[in-house]
CSV table of C-alpha atoms and ligand atoms in Angstrom, one decimal:
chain,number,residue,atom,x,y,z
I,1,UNK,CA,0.0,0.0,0.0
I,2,UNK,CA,1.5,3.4,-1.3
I,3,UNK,CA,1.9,6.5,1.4
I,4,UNK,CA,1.1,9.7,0.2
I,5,UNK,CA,1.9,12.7,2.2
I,6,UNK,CA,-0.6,15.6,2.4
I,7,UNK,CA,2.0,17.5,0.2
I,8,UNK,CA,1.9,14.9,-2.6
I,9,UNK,CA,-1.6,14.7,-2.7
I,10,UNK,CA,-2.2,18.4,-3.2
I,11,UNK,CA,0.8,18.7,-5.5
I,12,UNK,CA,-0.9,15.6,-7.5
I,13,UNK,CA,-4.4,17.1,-7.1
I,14,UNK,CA,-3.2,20.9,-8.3
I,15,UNK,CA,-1.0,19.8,-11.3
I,16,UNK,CA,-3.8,17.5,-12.9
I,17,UNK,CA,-6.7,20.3,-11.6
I,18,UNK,CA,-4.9,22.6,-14.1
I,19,UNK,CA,-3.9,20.8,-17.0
I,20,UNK,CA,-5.7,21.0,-20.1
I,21,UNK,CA,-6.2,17.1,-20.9
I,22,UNK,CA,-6.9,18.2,-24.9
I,23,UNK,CA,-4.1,19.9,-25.0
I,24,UNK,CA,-1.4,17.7,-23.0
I,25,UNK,CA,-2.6,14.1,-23.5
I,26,UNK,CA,-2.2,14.7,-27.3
I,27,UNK,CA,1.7,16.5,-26.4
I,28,UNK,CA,2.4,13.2,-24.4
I,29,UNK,CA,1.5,10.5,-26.2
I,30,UNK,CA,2.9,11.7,-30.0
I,31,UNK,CA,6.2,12.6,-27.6
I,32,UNK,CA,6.3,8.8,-27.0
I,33,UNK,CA,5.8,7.9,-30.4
I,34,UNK,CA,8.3,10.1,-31.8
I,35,UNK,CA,10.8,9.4,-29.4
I,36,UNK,CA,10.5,5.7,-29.2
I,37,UNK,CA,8.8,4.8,-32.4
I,38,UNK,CA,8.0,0.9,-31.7
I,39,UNK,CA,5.4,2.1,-29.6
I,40,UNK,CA,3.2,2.9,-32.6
I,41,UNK,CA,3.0,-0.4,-33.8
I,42,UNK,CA,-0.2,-0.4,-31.4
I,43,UNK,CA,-1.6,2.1,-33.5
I,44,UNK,CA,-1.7,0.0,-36.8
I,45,UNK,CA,-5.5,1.3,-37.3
I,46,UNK,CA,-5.1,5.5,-36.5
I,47,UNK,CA,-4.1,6.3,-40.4
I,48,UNK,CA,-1.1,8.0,-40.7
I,49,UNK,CA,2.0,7.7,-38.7
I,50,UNK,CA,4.6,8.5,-41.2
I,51,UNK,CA,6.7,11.2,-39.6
I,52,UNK,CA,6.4,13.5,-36.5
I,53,UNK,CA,4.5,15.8,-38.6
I,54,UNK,CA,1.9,13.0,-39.4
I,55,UNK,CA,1.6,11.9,-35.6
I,56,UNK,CA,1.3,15.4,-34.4
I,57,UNK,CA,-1.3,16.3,-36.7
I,58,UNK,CA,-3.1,12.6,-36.4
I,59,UNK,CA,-6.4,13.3,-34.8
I,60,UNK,CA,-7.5,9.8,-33.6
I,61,UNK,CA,-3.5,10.4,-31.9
I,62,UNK,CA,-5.0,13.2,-30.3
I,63,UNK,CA,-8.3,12.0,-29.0
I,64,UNK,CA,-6.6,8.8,-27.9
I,65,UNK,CA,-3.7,11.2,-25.8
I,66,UNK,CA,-6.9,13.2,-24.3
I,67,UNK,CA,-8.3,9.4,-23.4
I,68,UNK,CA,-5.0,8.5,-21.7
I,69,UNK,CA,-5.1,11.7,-19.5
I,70,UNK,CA,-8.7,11.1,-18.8
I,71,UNK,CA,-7.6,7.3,-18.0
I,72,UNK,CA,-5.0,9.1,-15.3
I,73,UNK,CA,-7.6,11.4,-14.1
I,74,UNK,CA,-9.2,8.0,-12.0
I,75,UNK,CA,-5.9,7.6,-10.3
I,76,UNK,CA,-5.7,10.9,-9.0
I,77,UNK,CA,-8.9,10.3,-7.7
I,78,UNK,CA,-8.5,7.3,-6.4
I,79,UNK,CA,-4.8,7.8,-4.7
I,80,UNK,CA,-5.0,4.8,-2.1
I,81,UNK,CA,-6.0,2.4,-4.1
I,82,UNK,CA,-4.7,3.2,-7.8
I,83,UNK,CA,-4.4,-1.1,-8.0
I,84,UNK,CA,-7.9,-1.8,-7.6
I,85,UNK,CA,-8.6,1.2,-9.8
I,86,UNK,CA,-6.4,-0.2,-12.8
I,87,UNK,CA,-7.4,-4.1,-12.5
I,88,UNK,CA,-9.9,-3.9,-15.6
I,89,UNK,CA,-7.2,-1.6,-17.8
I,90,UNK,CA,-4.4,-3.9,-17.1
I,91,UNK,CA,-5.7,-6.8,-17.9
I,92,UNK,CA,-7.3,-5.0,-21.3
I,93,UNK,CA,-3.9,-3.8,-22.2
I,94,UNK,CA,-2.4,-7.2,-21.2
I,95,UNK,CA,-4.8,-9.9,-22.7
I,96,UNK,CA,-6.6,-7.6,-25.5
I,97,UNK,CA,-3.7,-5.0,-26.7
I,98,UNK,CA,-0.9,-7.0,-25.7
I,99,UNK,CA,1.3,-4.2,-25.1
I,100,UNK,CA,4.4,-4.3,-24.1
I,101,UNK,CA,4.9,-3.1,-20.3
I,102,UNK,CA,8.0,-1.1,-20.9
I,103,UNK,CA,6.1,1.5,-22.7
I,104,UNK,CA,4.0,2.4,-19.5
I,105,UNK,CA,7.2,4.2,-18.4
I,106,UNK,CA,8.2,5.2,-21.4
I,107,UNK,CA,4.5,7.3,-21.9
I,108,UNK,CA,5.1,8.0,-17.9
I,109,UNK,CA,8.1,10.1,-19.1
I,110,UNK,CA,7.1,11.6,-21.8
I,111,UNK,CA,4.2,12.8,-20.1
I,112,UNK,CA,6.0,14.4,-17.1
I,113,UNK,CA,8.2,15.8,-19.7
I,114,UNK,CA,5.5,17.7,-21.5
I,115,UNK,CA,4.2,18.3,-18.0
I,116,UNK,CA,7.4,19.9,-16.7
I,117,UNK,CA,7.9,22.5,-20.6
I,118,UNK,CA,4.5,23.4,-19.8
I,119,UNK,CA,5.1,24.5,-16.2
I,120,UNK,CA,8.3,25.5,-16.6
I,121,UNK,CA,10.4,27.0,-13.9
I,122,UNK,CA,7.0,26.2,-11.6
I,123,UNK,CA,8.0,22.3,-11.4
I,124,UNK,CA,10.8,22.1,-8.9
I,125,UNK,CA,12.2,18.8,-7.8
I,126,UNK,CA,9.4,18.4,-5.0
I,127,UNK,CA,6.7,18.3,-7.7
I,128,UNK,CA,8.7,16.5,-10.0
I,129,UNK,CA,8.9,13.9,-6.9
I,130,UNK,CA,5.5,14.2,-6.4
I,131,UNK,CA,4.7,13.6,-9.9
I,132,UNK,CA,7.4,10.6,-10.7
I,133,UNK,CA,5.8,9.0,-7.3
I,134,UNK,CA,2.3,9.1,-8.7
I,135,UNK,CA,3.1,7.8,-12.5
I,136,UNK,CA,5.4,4.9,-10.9
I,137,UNK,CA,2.4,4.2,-8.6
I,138,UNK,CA,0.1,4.1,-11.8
I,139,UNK,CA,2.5,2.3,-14.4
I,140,UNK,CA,3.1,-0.6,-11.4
I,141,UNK,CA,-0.6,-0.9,-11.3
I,142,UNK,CA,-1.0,-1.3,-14.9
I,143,UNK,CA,1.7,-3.7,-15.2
I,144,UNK,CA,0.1,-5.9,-12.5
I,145,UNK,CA,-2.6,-8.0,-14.4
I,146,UNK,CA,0.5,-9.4,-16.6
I,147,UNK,CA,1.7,-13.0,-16.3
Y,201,HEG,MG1,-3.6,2.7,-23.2
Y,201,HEG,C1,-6.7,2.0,-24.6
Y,201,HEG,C2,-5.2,4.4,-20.6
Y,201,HEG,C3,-0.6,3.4,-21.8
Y,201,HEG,C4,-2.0,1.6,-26.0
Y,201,HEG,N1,-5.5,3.1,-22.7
Y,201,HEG,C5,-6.6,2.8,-23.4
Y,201,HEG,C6,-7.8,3.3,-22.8
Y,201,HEG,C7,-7.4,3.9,-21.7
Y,201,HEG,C8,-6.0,3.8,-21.6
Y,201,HEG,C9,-8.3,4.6,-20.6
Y,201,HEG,C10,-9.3,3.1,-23.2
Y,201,HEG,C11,-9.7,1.8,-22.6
Y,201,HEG,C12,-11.1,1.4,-23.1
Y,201,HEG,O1,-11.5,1.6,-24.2
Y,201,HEG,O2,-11.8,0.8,-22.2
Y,201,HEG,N2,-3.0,3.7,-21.5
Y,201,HEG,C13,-3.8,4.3,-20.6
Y,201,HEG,C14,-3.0,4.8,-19.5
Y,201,HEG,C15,-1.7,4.5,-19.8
Y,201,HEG,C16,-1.7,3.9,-21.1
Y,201,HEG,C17,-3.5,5.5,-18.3
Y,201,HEG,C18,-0.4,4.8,-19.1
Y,201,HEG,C19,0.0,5.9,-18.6
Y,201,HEG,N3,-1.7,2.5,-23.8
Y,201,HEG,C20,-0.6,2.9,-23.1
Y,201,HEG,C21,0.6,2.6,-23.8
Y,201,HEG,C22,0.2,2.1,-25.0
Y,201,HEG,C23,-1.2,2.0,-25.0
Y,201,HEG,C24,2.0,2.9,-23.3
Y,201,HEG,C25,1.1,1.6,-26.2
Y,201,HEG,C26,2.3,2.0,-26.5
Y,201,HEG,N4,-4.2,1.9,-25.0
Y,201,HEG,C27,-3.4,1.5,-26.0
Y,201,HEG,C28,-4.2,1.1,-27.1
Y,201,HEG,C29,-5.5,1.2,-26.7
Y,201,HEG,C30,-5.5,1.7,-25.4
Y,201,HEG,C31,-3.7,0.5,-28.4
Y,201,HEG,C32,-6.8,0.8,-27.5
Y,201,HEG,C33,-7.0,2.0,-28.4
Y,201,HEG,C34,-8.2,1.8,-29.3
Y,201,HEG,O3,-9.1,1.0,-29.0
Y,201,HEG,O4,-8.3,2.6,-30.3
């Protein structure tokens, strides 16, 4: 069972209460599929994928980012028990997606990345903390339906 302190809870609650989901869940996930291309091979049915320009500009990309954010939004809601939260999602992206684990982290990153330009000089190392805390709670959980 994760801790969280009162200061990680309201820097989790504040940084996800002011984010815009359409814009940042679109940033994050064509980050990750840029940066680490094998990811897309999920995405063999969103049309084109050619080149960053294609991803960026992709729009089932972009609803599907905005669905990933919205996906996070239950964990921040449901802090003490992210596991129970994820159960249905990790099987689904275990049994039904097969994707790879790995890439969890690797959209983790990519999103605190995005998180961190947007902020900018506002996310010191105690929210990044914060925030790396929360998205290794979230990327164990969705890893934990895999056998
Ligand atoms: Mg996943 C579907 C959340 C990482 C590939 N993902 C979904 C859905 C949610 C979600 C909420 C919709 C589920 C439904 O339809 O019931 N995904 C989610 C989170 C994270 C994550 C919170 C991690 C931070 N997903 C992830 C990664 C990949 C991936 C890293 C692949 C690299 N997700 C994926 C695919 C689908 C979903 C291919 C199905 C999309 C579709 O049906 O069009």
């Amino acid at each position: 069972m994760v801790e969280w302190s009162d200061s990680e809870r309201n820097i989790i609650t504040s940084i996800f209460s002011s984010l815009d989901y359409d814009d940042i869940g679109p940033k994050a996930l064509c980050r990750c599929l840029i940066v680490y291309p094998w990811t897309q091979r999920y995405f063999g049915g969103y049309g084109n994928l050619y080149n960053a320009t294609a991803i960026k500009s992709n729009p089932l990309i972009a609803a599907h980012g905005v669905k990933v954010l919205h996906g996070l939004d239950r964990a921040v809601k449901n802090m003490d028990d992210i596991k129970a939260t994820y159960a249905e999602l990790s099987v689904l992206h275990s049994e039904k997606l097969h994707v790879d684990p790995d890439n969890f982290r690797l959209l983790a990153d990519c999103l605190a990345i995005v998180i961190a330009g947007k902020m900018g000089p506002a996310f010191t190392s105690e929210i990044q903390a914060a925030l790396q805390k929360f998205v290794a709670v979230v990327v164990n959980a969705l890893g934990r339906q895999y056998h």
